[in-house]
Tab-separated table of C-alpha atoms in Angstrom:
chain	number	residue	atom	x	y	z
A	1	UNK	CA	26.514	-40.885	54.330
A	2	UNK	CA	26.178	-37.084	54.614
A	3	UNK	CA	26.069	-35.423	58.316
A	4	UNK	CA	22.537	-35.172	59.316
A	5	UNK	CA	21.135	-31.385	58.866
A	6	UNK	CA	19.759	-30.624	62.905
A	7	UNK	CA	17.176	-28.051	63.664
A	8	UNK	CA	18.630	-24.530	64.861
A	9	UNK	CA	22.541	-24.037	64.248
A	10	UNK	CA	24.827	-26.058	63.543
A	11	UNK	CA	28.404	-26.115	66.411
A	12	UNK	CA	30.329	-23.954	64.021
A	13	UNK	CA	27.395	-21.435	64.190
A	14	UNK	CA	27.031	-21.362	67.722
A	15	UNK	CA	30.356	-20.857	68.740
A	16	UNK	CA	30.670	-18.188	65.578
A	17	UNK	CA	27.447	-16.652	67.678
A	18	UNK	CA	29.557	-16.763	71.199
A	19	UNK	CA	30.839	-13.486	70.018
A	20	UNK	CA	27.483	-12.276	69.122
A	21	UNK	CA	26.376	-12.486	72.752
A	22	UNK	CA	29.727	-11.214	74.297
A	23	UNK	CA	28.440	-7.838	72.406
A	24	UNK	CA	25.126	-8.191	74.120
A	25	UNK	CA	23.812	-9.056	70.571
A	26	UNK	CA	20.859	-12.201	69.700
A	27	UNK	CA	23.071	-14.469	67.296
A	28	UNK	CA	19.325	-16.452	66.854
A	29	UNK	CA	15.766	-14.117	66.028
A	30	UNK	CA	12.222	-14.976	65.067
A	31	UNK	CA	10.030	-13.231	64.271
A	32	UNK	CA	6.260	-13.649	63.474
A	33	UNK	CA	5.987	-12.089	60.181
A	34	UNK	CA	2.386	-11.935	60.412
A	35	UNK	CA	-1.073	-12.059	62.012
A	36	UNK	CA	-2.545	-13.821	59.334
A	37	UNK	CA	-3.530	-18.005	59.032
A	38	UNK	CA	-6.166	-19.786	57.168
A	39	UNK	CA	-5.447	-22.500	59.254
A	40	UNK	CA	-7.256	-23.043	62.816
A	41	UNK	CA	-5.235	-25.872	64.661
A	42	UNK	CA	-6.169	-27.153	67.790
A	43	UNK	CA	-3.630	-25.983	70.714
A	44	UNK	CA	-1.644	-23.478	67.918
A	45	UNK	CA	0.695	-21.448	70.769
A	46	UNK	CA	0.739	-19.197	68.451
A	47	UNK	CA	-2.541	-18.076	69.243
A	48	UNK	CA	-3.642	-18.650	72.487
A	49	UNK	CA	-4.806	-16.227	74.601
A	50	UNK	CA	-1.511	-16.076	76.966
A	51	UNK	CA	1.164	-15.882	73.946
A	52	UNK	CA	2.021	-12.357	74.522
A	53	UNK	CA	1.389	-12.537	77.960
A	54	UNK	CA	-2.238	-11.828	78.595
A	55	UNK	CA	-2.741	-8.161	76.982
A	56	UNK	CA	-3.932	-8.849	73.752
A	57	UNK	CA	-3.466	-11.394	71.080
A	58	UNK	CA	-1.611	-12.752	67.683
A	59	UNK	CA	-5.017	-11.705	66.309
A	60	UNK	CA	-5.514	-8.309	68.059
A	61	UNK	CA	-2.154	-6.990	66.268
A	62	UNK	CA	-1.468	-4.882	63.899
A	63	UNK	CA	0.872	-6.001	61.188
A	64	UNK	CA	2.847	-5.198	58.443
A	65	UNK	CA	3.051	-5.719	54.832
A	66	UNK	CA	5.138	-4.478	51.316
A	67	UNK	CA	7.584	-2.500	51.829
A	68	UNK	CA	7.430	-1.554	55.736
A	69	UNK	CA	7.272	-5.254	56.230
A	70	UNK	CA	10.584	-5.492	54.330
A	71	UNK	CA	11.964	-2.750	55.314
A	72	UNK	CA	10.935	-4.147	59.614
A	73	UNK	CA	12.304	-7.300	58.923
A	74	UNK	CA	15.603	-6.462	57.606
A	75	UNK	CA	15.663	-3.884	60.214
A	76	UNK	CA	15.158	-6.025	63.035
A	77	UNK	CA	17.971	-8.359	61.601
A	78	UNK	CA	20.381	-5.505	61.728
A	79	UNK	CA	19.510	-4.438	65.266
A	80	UNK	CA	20.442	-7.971	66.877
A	81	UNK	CA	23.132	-8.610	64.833
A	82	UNK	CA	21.502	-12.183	64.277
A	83	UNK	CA	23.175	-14.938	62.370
A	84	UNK	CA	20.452	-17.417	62.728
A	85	UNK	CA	16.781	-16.307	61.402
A	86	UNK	CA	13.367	-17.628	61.376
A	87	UNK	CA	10.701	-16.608	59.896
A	88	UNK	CA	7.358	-17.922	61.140
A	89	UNK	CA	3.907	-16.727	61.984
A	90	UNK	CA	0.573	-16.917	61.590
A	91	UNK	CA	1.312	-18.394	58.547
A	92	UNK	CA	4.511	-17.093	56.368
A	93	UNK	CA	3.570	-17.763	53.590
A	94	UNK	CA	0.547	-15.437	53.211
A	95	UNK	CA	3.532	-12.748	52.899
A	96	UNK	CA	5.434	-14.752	49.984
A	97	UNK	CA	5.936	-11.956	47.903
A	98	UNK	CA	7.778	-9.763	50.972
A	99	UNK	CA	9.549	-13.261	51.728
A	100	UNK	CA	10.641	-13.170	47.808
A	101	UNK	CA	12.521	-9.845	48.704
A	102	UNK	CA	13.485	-10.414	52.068
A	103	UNK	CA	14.956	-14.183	52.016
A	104	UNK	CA	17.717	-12.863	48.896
A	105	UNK	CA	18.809	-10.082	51.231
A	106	UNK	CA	19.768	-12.506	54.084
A	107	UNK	CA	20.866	-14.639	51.761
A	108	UNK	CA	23.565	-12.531	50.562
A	109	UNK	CA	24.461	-11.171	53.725
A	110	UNK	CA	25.103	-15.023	55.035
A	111	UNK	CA	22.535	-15.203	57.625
A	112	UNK	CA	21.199	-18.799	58.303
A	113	UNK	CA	17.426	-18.922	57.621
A	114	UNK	CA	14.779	-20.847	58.627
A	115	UNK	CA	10.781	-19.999	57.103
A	116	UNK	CA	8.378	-22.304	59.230
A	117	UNK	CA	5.028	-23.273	57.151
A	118	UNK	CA	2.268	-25.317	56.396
A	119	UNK	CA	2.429	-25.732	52.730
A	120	UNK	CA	-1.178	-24.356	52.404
A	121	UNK	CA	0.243	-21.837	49.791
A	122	UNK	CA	2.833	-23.431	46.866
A	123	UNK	CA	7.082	-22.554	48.247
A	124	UNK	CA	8.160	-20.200	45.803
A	125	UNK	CA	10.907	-22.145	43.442
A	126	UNK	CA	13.358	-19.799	43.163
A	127	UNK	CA	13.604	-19.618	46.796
A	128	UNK	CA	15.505	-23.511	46.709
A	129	UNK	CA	18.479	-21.868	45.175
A	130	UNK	CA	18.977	-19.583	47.731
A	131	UNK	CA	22.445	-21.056	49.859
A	132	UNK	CA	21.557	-21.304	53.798
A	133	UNK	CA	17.903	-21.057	53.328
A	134	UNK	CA	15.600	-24.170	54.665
A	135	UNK	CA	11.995	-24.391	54.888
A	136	UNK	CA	10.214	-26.472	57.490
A	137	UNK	CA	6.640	-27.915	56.606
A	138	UNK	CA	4.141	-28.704	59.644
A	139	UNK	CA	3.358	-32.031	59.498
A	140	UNK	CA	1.011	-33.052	62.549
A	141	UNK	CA	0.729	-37.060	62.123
A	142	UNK	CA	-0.644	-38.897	59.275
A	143	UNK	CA	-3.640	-38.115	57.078
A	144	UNK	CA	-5.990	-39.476	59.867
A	145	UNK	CA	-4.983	-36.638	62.555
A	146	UNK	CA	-3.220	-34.215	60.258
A	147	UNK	CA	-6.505	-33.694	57.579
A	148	UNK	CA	-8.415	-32.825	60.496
A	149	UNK	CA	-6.099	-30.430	62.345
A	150	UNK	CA	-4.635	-28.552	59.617
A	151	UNK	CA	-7.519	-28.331	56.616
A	152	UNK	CA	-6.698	-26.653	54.434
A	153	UNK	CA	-3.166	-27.541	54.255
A	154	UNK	CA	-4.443	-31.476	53.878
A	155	UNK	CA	-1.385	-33.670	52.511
A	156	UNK	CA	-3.099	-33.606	49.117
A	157	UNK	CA	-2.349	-29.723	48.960
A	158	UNK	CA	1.036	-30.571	50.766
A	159	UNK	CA	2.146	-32.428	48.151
A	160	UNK	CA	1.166	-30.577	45.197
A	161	UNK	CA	2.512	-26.848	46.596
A	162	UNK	CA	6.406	-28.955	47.330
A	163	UNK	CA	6.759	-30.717	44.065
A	164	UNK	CA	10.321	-30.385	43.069
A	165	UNK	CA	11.476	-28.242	46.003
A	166	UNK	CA	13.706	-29.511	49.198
A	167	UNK	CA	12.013	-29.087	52.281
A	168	UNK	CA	12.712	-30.665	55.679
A	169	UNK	CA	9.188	-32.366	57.659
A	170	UNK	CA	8.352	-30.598	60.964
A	171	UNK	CA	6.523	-33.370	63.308
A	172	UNK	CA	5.261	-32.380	66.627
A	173	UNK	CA	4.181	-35.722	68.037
A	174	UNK	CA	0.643	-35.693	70.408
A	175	UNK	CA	-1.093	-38.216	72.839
A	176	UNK	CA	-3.525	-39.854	70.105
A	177	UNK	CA	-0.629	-40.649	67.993
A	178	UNK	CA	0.652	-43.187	70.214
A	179	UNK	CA	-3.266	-45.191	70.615
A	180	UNK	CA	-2.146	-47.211	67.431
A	181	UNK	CA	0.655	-49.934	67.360
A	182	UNK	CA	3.219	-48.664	64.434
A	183	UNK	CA	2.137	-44.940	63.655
A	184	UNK	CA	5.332	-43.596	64.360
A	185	UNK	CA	7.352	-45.744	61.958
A	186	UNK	CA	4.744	-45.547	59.187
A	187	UNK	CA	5.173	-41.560	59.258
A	188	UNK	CA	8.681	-41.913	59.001
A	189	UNK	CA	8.613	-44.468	56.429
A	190	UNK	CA	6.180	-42.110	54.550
A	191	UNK	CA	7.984	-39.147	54.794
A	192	UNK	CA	11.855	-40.883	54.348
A	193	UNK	CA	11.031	-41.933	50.920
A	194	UNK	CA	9.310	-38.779	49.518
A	195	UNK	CA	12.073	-37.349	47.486
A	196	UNK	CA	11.581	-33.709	48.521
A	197	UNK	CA	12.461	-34.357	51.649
A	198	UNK	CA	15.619	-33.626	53.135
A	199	UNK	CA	15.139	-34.582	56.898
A	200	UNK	CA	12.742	-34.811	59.551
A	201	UNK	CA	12.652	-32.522	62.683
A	202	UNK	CA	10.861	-34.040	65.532
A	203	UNK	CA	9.141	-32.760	68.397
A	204	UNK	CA	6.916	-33.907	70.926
A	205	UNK	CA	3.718	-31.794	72.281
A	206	UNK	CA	4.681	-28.979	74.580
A	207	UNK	CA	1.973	-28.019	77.382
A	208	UNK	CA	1.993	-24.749	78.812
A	209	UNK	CA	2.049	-24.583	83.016
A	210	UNK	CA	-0.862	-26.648	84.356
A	211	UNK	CA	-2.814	-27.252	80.837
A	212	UNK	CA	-4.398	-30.736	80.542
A	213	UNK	CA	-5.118	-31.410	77.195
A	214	UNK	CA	-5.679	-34.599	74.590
A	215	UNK	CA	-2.427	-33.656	72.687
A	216	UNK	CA	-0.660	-33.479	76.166
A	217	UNK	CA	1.925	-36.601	76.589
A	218	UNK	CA	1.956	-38.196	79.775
A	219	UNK	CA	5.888	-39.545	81.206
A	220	UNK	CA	5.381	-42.956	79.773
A	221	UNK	CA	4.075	-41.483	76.444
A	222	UNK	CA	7.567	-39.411	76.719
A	223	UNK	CA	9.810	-42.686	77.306
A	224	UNK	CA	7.720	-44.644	74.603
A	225	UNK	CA	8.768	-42.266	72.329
A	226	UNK	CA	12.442	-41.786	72.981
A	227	UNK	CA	12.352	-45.610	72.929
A	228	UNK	CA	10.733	-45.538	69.544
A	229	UNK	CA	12.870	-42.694	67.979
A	230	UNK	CA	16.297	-43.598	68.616
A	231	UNK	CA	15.725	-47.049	67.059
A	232	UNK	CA	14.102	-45.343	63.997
A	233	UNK	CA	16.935	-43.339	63.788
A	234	UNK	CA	18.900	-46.487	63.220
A	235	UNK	CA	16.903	-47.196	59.870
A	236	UNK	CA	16.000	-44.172	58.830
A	237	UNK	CA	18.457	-41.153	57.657
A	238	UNK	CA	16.364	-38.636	57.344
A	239	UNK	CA	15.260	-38.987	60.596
A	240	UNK	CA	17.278	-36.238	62.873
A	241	UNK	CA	17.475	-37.107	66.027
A	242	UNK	CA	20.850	-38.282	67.804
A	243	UNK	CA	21.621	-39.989	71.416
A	244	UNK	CA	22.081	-37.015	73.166
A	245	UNK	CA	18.745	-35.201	71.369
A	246	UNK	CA	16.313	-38.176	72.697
A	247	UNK	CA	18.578	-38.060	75.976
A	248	UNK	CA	17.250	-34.009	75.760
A	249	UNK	CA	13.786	-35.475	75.501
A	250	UNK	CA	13.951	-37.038	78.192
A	251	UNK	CA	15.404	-34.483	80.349
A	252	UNK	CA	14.215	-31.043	78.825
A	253	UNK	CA	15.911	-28.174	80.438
A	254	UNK	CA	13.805	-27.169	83.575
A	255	UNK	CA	13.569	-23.284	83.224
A	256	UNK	CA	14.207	-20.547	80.181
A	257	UNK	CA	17.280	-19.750	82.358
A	258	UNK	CA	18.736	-23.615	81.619
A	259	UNK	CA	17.465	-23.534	77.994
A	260	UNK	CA	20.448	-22.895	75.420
A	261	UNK	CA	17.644	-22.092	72.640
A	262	UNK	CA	15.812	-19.565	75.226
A	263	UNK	CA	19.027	-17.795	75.965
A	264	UNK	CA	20.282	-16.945	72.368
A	265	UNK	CA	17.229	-16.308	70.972
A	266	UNK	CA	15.314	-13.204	70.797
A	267	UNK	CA	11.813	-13.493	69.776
A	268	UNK	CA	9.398	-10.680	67.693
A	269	UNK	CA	5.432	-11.089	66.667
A	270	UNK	CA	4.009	-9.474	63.714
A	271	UNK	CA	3.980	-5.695	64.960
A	272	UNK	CA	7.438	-6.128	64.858
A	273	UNK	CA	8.002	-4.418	68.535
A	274	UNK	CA	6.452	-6.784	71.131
A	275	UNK	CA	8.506	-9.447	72.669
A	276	UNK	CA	7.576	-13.154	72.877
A	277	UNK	CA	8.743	-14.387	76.021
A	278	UNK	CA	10.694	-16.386	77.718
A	279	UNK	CA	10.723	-18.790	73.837
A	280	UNK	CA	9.181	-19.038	71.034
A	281	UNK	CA	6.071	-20.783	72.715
A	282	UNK	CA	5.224	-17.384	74.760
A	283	UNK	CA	2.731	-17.494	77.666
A	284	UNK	CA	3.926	-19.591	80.442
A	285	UNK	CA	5.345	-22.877	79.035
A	286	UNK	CA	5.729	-25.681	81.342
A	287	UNK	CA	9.787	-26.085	80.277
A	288	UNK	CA	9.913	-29.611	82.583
A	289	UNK	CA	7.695	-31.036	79.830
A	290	UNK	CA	9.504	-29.115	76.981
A	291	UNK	CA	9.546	-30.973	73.435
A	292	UNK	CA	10.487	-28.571	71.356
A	293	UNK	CA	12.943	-30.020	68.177
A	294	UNK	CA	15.161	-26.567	68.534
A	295	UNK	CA	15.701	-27.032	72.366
A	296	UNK	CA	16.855	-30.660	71.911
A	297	UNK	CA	18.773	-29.563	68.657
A	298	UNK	CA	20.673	-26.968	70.749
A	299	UNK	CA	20.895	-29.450	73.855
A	300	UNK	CA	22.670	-31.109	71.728
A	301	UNK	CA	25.459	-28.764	70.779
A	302	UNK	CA	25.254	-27.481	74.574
A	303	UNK	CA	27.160	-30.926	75.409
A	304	UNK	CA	29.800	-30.349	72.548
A	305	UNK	CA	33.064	-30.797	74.345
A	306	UNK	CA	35.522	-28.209	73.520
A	307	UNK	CA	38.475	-29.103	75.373
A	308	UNK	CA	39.595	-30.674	78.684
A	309	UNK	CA	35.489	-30.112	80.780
A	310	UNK	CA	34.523	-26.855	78.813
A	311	UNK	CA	31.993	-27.712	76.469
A	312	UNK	CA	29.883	-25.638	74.407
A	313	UNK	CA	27.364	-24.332	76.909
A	314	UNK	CA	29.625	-23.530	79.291
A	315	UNK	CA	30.814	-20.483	76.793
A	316	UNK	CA	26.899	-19.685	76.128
A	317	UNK	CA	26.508	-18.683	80.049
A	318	UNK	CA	29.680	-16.788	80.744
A	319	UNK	CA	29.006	-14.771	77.385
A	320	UNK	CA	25.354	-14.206	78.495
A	321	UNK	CA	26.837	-12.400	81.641
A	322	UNK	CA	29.236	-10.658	79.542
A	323	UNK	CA	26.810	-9.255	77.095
A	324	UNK	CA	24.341	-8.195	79.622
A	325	UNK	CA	26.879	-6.165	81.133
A	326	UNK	CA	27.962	-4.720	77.876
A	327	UNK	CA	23.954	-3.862	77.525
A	328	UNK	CA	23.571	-2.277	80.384
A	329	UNK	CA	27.185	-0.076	80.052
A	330	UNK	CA	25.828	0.985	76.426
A	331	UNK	CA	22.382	1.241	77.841
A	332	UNK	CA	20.724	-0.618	75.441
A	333	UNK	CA	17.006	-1.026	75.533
A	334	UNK	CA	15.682	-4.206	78.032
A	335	UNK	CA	17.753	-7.564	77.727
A	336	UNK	CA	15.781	-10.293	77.171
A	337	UNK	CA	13.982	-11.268	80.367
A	338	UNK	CA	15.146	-14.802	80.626
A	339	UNK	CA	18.798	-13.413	80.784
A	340	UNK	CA	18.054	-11.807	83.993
A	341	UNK	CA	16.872	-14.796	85.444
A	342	UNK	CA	12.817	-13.988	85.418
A	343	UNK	CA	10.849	-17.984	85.334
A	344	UNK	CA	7.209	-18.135	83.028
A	345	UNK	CA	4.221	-17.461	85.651
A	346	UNK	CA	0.670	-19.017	85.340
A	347	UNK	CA	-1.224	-17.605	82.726
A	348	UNK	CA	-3.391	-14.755	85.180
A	349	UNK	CA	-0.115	-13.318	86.471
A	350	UNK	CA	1.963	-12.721	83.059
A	351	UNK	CA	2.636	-8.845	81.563
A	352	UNK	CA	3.715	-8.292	77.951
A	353	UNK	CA	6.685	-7.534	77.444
A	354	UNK	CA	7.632	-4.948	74.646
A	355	UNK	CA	10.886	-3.625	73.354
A	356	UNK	CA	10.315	-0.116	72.123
């Protein structure tokens, strides 16, 4: 059986990225390519009203596109030194032709890249041939919860726009997935034997600091699902998740500061300046109820035992130090605020944070 392909980076990557952040450098980078979506999903981080920290919105932005988009992209890859991309939005997609000159470029440089999308617009097929690319589809449920939250990208349009492509399923699992005996083995079941499918990422919903919401999982809803998932995992290969990555479910990381993903990640949206802080989700993410598949992926190679007690993570912190220090000697612009220890606030009491 071949090793299971895990969100993020791989152990070999990650320590390869240990120098990375002894330079002060990002070894992982997103960035939101652009503003743009056609889709308008219920509880999209993306773009609430706190993502960028209260100032203005995805939507607000200015963004980029042709050759300055290129040109931004690439640029920002340079700066950071990053090994690990991924490109996400709005919706990626909208900006396949950039992608189409962008992706070849990384490509050849041997950067790892990941493009995030919902399938609404057909995956280029030249991109498949491309070695260390993968592309993630957003899957939220089956047909009865998915058609609703994503139209237009229904699983009929899914399935036409990755015909002969590989893809890997994203899953982010909510509250009223649970109501019905069996749903989470018949999505897996689905999704394991469609043959453009590679693996499926899993993660469960992740609530920013005091929201209550439908899609919200409650602590029994959590432990049901770990329950559920590592015996699917049994059955089903193409279901990625480990022990130790349900284990991370379980016990998310309880601030930015703990979160291997938050620390070696540096985050961009689509005007290619502001920050998205302290992850990915942006705003004020409640990290004790964190379900994000990248965070348990990289929980997972935090635990990697090295030799004797030092494991993996143990290298992450002590470089973190290291390259802040190195920043602040070269005066480089801001470090990323989670390296100097700052914790998300509540929504009324967050700033955005810009690298200029």
């Amino acid at each position: 059986m071949k090793s299971k392909s895990r969100p993020g980076i791989s152990v070999r990557e990650m320590l390869a990225a240990w120098g990375n952040i002894l330079s002060g450098s990002a070894p992982m980078i997103s960035i939101e390519i652009t503003r743009e979506c056609p889709l308008h999903c219920p509880g999209c981080y993306a773009y609430g009203d706190t993502h960028l920290g209260g100032g203005t919105t995805l939507r607000e932005l200015s963004d980029f596109r042709g050759d300055a988009l290129v040109k931004g992209v690439l640029g920002l890859v340079e700066k950071h030194g990053a090994l690990h991309v991924s490109l996400v939005g709005g919706e990626p997609l909208i900006r396949h032709k950039e992608l189409s000159r962008i992706l070849p470029v990384l490509s050849e440089k041997g950067k790892f890249v990941l493009v995030v999308t919902s399938a609404v617009i057909p995956i280029p097929q030249e991109w498949m041939s491309l070695p260390r690319l993968r592309v993630a589809v957003s899957v939220d449920g089956l047909p009865e919860h998915h058609n609703i939250r994503r139209d237009p990208a229904t699983y009929d349009r899914i399935l036409k726009n990755i015909e002969g492509r590989r893809i890997n399923v994203h899953w982010t699992i909510t509250r009223p997935m649970l109501q019905r005996a069996g749903y989470l083995e018949e999505f897996v079941s689905y999704w394991s034997a469609r043959p453009e499918v590679d693996g499926i990422w899993v993660s469960l919903y992740s609530p920013q600091i005091s929201e209550e919401s439908e899609e919200k999982l409650r602590v029994e809803d959590r432990e049901f699902v770990a329950g559920e998932l590592r015996r699917l995992a049994q059955s089903y290969s193409k279901l990625l998740m480990t022990k130790s990555m349900v284990q991370t479910l379980l016990r998310p990381p309880k601030n930015p500061q703990r979160c291997l993903f938050a620390k070696m990640s540096t985050n961009y949206t689509a005007d290619l300046r502001t920050r998205v802080e302290p992850c990915i989700f942006g705003g004020a993410p409640d990290c004790t109820q964190c379900g994000c598949a990248v965070t348990t992926g990289t929980g997972h190679i935090k635990e990697f035992k090295l030799f004797g007690p030092l494991r993996a993570g143990h290298l992450v912190s002590a470089s973190v130090a290291i390259g802040s220090t190195m920043n602040r000697i070269r005066g480089r612009s801001a470090q990323p605020a989670r390296w100097a220890g700052a914790s998300p606030q509540p929504p009324n009491s967050l700033v955005q944070i810009e690298s200029r």
